[in-house]
Coordinates of C-alpha atoms in Angstrom, one line a residue:
Chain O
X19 CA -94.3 10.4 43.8
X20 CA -93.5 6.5 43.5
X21 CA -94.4 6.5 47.1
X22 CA -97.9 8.2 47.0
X23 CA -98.6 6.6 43.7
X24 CA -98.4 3.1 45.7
X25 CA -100.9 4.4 48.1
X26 CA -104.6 4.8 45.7
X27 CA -106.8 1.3 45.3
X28 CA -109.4 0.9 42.8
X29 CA -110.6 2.0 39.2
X30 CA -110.6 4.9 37.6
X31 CA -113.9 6.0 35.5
X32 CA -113.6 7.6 33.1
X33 CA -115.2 10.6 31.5
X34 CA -114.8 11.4 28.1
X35 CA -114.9 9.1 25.4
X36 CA -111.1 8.7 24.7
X37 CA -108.7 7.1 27.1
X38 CA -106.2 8.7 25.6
X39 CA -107.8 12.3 25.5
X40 CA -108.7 11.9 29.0
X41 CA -104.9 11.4 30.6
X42 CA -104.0 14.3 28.1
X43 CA -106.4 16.6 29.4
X44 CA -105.5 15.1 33.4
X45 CA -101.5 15.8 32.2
X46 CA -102.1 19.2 31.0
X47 CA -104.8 19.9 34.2
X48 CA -101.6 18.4 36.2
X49 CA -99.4 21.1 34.4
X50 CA -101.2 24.0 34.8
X51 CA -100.9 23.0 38.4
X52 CA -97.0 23.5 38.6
X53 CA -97.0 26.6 36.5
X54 CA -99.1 27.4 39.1
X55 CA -96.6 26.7 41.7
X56 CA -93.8 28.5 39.3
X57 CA -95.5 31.9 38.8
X58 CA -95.8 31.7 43.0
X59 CA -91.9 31.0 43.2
X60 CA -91.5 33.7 40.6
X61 CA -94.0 36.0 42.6
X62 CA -91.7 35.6 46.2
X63 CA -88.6 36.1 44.1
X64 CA -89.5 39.6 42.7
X65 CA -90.8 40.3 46.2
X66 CA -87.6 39.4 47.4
X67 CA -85.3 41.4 45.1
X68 CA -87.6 44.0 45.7
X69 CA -87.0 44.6 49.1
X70 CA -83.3 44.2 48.8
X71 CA -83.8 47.2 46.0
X72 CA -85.8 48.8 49.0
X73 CA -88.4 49.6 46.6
X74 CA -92.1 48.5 45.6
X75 CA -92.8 45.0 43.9
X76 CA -95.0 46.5 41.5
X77 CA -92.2 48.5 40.1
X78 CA -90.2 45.8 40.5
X79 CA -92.3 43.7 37.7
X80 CA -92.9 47.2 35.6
X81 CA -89.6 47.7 35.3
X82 CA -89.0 48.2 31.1
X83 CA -86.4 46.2 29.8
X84 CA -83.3 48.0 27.7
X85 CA -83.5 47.3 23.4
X86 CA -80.7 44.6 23.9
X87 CA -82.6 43.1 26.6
X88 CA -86.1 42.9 25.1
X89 CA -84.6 41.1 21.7
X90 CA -82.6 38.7 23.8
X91 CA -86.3 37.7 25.5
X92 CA -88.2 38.0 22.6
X93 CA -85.8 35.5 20.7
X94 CA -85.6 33.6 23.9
X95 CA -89.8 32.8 23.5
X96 CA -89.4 32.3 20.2
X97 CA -87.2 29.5 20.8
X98 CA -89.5 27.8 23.1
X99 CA -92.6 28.3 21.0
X100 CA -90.4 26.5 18.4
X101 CA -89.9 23.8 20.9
X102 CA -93.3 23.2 22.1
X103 CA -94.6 23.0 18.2
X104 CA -91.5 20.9 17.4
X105 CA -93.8 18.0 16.2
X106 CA -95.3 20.9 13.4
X107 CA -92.4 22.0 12.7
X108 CA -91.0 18.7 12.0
X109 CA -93.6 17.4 9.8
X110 CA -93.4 14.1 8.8
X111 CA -95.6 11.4 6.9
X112 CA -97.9 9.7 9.7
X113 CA -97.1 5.8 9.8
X114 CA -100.1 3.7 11.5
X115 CA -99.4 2.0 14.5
X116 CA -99.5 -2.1 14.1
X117 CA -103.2 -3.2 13.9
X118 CA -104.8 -6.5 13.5
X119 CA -104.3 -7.9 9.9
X120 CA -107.2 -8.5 7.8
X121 CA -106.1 -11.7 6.2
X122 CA -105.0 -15.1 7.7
X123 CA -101.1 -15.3 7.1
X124 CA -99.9 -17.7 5.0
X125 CA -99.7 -21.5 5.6
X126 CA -95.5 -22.6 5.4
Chain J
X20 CA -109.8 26.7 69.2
X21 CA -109.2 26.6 65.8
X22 CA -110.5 23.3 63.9
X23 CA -109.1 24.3 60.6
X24 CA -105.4 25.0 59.8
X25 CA -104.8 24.1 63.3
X26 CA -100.4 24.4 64.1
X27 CA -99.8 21.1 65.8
X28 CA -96.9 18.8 65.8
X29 CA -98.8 15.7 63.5
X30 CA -98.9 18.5 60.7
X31 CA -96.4 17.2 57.6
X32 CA -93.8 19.8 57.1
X33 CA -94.8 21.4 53.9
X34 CA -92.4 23.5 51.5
X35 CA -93.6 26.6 49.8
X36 CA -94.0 24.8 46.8
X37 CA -96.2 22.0 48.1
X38 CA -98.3 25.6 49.8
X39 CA -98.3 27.0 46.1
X40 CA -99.3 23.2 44.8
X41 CA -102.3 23.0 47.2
X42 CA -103.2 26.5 46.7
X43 CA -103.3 25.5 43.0
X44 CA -105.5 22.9 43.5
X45 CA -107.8 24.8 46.1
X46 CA -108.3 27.8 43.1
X47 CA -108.9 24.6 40.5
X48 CA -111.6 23.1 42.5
X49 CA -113.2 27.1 43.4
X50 CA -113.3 27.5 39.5
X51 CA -115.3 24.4 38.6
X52 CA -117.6 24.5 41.5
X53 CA -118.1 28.2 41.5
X54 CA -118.1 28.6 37.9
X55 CA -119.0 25.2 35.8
X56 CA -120.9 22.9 38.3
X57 CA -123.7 25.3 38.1
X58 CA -123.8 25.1 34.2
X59 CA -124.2 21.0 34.2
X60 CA -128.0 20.9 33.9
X61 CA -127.9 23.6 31.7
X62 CA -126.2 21.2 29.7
X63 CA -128.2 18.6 30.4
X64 CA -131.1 20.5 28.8
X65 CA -129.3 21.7 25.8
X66 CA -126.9 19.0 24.7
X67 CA -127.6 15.4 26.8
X68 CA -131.3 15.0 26.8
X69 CA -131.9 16.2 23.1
X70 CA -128.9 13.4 21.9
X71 CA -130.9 10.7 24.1
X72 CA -134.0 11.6 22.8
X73 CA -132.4 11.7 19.2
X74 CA -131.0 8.2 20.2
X75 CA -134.0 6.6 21.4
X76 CA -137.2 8.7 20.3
X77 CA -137.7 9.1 23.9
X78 CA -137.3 11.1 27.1
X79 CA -134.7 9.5 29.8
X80 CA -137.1 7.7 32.4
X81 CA -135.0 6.2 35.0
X82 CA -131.9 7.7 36.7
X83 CA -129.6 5.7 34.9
X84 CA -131.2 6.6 31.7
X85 CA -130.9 10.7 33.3
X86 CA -126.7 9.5 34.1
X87 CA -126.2 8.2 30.2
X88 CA -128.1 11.7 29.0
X89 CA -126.0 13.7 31.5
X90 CA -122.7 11.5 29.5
X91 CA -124.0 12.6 26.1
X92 CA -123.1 16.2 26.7
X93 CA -119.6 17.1 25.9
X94 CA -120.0 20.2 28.2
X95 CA -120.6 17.7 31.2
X96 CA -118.2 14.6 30.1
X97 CA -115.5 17.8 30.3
X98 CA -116.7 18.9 33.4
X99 CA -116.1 15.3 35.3
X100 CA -113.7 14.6 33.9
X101 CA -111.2 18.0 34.9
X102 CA -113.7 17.0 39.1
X103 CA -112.0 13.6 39.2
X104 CA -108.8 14.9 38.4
X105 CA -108.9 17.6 40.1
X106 CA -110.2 15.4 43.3
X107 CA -106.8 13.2 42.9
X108 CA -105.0 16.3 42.0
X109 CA -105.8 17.4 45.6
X110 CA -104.6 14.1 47.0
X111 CA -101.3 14.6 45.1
X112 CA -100.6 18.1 46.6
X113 CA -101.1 17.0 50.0
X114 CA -99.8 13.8 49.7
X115 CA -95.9 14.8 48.7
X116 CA -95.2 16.6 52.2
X117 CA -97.0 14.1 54.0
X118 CA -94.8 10.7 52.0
X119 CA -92.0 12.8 52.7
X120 CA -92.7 13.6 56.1
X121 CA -93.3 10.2 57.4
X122 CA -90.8 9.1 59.7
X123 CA -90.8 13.0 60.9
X124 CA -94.3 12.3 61.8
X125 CA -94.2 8.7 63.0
X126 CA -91.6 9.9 65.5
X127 CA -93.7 12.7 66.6
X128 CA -96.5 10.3 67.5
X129 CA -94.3 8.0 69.5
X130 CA -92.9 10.8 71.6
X131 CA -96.4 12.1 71.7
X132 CA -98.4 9.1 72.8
X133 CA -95.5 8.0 75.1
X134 CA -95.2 11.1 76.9
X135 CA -95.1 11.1 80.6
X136 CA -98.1 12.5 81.9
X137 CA -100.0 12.6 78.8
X138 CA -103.6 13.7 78.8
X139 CA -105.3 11.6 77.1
X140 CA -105.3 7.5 75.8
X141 CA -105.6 5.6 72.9
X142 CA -107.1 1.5 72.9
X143 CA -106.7 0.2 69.3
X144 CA -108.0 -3.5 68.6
X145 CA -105.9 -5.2 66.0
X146 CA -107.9 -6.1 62.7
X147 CA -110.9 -4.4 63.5
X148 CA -110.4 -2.3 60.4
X149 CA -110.3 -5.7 58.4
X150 CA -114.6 -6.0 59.2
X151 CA -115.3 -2.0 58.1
X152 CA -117.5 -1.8 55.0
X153 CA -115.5 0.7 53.6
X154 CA -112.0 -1.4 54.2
X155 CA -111.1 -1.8 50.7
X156 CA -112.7 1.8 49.8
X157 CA -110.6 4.5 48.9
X158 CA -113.3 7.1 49.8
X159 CA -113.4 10.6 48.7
X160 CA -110.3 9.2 46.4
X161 CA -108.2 9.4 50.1
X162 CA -105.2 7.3 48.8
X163 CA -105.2 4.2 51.3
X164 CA -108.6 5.4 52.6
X165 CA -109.4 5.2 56.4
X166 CA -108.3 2.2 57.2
X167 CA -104.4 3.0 55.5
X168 CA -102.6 1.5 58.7
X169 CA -98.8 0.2 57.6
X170 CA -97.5 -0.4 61.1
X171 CA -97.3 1.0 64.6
X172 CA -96.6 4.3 64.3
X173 CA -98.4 5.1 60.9
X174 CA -100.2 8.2 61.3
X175 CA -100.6 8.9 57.1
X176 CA -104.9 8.7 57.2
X177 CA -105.0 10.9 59.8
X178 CA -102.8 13.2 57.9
X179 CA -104.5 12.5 54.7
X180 CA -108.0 13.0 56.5
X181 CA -107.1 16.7 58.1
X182 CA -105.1 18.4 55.6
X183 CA -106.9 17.0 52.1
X184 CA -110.3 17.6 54.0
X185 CA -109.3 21.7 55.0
X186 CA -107.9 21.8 50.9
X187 CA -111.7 20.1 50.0
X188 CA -113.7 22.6 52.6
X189 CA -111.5 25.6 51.2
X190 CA -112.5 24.4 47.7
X191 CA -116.2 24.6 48.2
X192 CA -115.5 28.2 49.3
X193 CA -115.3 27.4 53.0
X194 CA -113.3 29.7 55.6
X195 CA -110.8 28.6 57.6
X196 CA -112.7 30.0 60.2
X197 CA -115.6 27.4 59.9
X198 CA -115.8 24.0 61.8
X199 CA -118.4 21.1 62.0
X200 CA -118.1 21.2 65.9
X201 CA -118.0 25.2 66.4
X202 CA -121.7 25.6 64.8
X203 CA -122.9 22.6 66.8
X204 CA -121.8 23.9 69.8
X205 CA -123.2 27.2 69.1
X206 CA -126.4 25.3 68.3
X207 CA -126.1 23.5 71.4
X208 CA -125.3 26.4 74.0
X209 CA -128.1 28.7 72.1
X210 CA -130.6 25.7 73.5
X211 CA -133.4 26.1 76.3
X212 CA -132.0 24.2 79.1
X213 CA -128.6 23.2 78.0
X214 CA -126.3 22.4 80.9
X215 CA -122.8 22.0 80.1
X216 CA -122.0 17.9 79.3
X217 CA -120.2 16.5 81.7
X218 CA -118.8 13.1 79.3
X219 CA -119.3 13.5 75.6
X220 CA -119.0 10.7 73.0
X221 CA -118.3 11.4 69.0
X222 CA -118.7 8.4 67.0
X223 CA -116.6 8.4 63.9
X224 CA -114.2 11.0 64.7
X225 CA -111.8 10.6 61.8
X226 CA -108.4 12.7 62.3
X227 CA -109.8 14.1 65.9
X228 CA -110.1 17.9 65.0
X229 CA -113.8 18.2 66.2
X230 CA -113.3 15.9 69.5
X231 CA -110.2 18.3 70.4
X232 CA -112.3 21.0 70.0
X233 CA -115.0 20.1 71.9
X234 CA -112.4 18.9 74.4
X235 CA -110.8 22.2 74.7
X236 CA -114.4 24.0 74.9
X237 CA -115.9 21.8 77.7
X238 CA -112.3 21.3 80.3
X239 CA -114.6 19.5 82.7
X240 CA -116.2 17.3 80.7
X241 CA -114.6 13.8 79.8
X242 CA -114.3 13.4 76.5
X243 CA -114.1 10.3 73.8
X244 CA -113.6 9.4 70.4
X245 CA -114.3 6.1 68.1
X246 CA -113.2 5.5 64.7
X247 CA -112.5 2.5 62.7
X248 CA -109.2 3.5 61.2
X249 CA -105.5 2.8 63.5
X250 CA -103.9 5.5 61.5
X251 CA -106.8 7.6 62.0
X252 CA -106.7 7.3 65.5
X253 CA -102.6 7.3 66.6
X254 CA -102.8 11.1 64.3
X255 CA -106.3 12.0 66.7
X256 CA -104.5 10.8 69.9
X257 CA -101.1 12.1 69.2
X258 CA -102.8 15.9 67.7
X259 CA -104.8 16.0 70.8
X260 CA -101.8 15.6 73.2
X261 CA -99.9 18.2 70.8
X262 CA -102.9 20.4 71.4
X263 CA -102.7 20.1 74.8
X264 CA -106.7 18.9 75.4
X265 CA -107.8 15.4 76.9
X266 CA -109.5 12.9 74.7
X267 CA -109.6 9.3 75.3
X268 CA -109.6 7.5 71.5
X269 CA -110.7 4.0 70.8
X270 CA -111.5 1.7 68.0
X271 CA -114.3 0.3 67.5
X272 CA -117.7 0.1 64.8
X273 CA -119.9 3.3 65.0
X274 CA -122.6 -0.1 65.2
X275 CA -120.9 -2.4 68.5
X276 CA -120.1 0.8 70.7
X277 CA -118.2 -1.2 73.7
X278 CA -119.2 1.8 76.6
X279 CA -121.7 0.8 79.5
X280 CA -125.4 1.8 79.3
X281 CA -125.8 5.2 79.8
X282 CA -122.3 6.5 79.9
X283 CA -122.5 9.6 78.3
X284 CA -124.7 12.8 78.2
X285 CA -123.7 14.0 74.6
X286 CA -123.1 12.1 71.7
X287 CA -122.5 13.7 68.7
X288 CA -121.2 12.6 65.3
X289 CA -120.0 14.7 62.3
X290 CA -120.0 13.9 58.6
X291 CA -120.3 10.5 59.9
X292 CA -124.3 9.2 58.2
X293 CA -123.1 9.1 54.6
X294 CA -120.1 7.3 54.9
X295 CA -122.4 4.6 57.1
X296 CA -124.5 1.5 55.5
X297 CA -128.4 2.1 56.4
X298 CA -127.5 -1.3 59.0
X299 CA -124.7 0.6 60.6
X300 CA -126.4 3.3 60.6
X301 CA -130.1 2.0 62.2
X302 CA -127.5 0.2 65.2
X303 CA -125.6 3.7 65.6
X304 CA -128.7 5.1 66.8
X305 CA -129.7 2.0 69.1
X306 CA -126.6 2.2 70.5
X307 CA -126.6 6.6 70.8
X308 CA -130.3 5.2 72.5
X309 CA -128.3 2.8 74.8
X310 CA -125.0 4.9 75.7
X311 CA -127.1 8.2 76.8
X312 CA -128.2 9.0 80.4
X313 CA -131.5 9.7 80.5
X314 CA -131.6 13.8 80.2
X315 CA -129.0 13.4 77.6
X316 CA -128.4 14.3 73.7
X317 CA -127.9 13.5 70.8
X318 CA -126.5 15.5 67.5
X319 CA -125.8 13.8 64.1
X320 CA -124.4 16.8 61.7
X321 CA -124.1 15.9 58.0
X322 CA -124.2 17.5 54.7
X323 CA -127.9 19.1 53.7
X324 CA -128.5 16.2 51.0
X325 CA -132.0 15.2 51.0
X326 CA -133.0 13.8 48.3
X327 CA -136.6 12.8 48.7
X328 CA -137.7 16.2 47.2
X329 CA -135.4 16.4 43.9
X330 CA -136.0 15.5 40.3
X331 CA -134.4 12.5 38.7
X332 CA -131.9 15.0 37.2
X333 CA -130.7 16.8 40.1
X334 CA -130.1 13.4 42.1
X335 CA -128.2 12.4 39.2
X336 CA -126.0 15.1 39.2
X337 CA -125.5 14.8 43.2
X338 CA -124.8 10.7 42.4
X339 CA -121.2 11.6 40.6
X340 CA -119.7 11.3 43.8
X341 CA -121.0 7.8 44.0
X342 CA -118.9 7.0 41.0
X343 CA -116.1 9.4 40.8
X344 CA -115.4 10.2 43.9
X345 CA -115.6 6.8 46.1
X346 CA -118.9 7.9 48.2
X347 CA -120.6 4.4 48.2
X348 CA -123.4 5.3 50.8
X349 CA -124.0 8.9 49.7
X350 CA -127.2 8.4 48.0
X351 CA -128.4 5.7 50.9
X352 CA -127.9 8.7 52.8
X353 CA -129.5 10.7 50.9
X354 CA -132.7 8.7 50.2
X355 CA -133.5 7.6 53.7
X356 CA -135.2 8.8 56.6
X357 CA -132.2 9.5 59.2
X358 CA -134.6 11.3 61.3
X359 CA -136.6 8.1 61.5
X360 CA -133.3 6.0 62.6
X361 CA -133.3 7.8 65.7
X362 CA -137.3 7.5 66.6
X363 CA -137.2 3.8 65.8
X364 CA -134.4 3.5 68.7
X365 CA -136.9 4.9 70.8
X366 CA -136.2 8.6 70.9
X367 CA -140.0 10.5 71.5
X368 CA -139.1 13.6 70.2
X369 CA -136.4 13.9 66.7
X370 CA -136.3 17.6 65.3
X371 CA -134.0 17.8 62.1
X372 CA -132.1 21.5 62.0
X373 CA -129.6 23.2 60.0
X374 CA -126.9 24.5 61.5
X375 CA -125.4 27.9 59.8
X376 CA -121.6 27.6 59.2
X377 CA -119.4 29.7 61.0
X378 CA -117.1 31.1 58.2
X379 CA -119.1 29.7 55.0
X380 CA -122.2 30.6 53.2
X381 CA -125.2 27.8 53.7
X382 CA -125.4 25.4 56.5
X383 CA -125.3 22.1 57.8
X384 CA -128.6 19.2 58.6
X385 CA -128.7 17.5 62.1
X386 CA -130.4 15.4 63.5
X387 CA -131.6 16.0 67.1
X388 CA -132.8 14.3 69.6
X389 CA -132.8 13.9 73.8
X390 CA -133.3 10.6 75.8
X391 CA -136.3 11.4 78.4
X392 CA -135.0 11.7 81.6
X393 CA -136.9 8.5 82.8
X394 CA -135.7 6.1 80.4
X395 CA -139.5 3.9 80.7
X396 CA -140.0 4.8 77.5
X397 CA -136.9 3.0 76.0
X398 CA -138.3 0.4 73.4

């Protein structure tokens, strides 16, 4: 990527009216991209054990998990939904960022 | 001979993931032009024009006023917003195999154009690139744009050019059964008195996929290509000798076309009259006049964007690209009389057509014209 990203010349315009909100949106656009590109790697892989199986993909994928199994996966998403709302989670006062003051400083 | 997703030996070796990335980015760009590009003036109506006219007291009344009404709907900031990232997006996906294939593909062209008993030849003239308008231009967002040229054996804009234009044409809902060249010939061939051409010329000929084709179509005729960009044309040279077709490829300015008067009996271009200044343009065609034998013809094919007949708000929304996506003569090419070009080079007769697409729905303009087969009338 260091590589390509040496390659594009001139601005960027931009769209919305936030900077900031537009790379987020970009990042997240960029995301759904490679879970894109997941869900394909995940789609060959149950083809592939299907056919070892020597059965059908789609019952491959319908397959029901046992009681043990489904609360292992179930806590499993659980702990990633904790991780993605970590900064909820972990709530803590809001502390502005440095802006610029509104009085002269002193003289020393 | 396929024109799209053509197997040759200039192609970068891509991994399933950079297929899944690229088929990502080809479903993205379906979505918002299938589904949310048609909503934008809807928008327009309902959100932009109603906040400029709450802003002002007044209706837009210039084009720049329609743009800054189009920019005061949240709807249509989101909507350009996710098309220019989705336009880099695409640059991205096909850019990884083809970073990472680079010295796989730089060694490929110098067996290629090295070759004993190669087909075809290639006449590159340092820094020409340096005097292209659109040196400097990263058009259609094409990282290093055409004139990308890092040494000998850089073949990348060609690369770029073939692979992140098939990803674009498949995002618009095109086949990979369609091709610029294959409804032009079709065109051509359906014509009263067409007789086979026996040298062609296309001006602008990017990566080389239509000039192969209509290399591999018409065996006996002698064909050439011009272009502007050295990496464009070591990827067309070296593709066409993969390919197996002949095709002499030189660089020069679609403006200063260095052939002898009437060397050719078809000259074409493709996709060419929008990426042009109206001067390059207006000395293409004097040249296309000059180069033809009398009897011969001419064919510019470019996208169906005539703009003399639209409202201020539907050339605004065609004008993004000017801004977002790097397409700094689209609405010069838009606005003017192309048709009118070729008639002031001295052409009698100019007929503009559209040309169905092969594997696509809609079609593509042209411009068409023949040189009089006693050339007394030249101007």
């Amino acid at each position: 990527m260091t590589a390509l990203a040496a390659l594009p010349r001139g601005d960027r315009p931009f769209s919305l009216d936030s900077l900031e909100v537009e790379m987020a949106v970009s990042m997240s656009l960029a995301l759904a991209g490679e879970l894109c590109v997941a869900f394909d790697r995940i789609r060959r892989l149950e083809d592939a054990v299907a056919r070892l199986e020597g059965g059908e993909a789609e019952a491959f994928r319908a397959r029901e998990a046992d009681p043990k199994e489904a609360a292992e996966r179930q806590a499993e998403a659980e702990a990633m939904m904790a991780r993605v709302l970590r900064l909820v989670l972990d709530a803590r006062p809001a502390k502005p960022r440095p802006s610029l003051p509104t009085s002269a400083p002193a003289a020393t | 001979m396929k024109v799209r997703d053509t197997r040759h030996d200039l192609l970068p070796k891509a991994t399933p993931d950079d297929v899944s990335r690229q088929q990502a980015v080809v479903a993205l760009r379906r979505v918002l032009n299938s589904k949310l590009y048609g909503r934008n003036s809807a928008y327009y109506d309902s959100e932009g024009a109603p906040e400029f006219a709450a802003a002002t007291g007044r209706a837009p009344q210039s084009v720049e006023e329609v743009e800054a009404a189009f920019f005061m709907s949240p709807h249509y900031r989101m909507w350009s917003a996710l098309n220019r990232s989705a336009q880099e997006m695409l640059w991205t996906a096909v850019g990884i195999p083809i970073v990472r294939s680079g010295e796989e593909m730089a060694a490929a062209y110098s067996r290629l154009s090295t070759a004993p008993g190669r087909l075809g030849a290639l006449h590159l003239k340092d820094d020409l690139a340096k005097e292209a308008t659109i040196d400097g231009v990263d058009v259609h967002l094409q990282p290093g744009g055409y004139t990308l040229d890092r040494g000998d054996a850089d073949v990348a804009a060609g690369a770029f050019y073939e692979t992140g234009g098939n990803m674009y044409s498949f995002g618009l809902g095109g086949g990979k059964g369609d091709s610029k060249s294959g409804c032009a010939i079709r065109w051509l061939e359906a014509k009263e008195g067409w007789r086979p051409p026996r040298r062609i010329l296309e001006i602008g000929c990017s990566a080389g996929a239509a000039t192969a084709h209509y290399a591999a179509h018409f065996p006996d005729a002698e064909v050439h290509g011009v272009d502007m960009g050295a990496g464009l044309l070591r990827y067309a040279h070296a593709r066409a000798e993969s390919l197996g077709v002949p095709v002499i490829f030189h660089q020069m300015d679609a403006g200063d076309l260095a052939f002898a008067d009437e060397s050719f009996d078809l000259i074409i271009s493709h996709n060419l009259l929008h990426e042009i200044s109206g001067e390059t343009r207006r000395a293409m065609m004097c040249e296309t006049y000059r180069l033809l034998a009398p009897g011969g013809l001419t064919l510019h094919q470019d996208v169906p964007l005539r703009l003399e007949t639209k409202t201020m708000v539907e050339v605004v929304e065609k004008a993004w690209d000017v801004r977002f996506n790097n397409e700094p003569y689209w609405l010069t090419y838009g606005r003017e009389d192309v048709a009118a070009d070729l008639t002031a080079a001295g052409f009698p007769d100019v007929r503009q057509v559209m040309l169905p697409k092969l594997d696509a729905p809609g079609g593509w303009f042209a411009i068409v014209a023949e040189k009089p087969a006693s050339s007394d009338s030249a101007p």
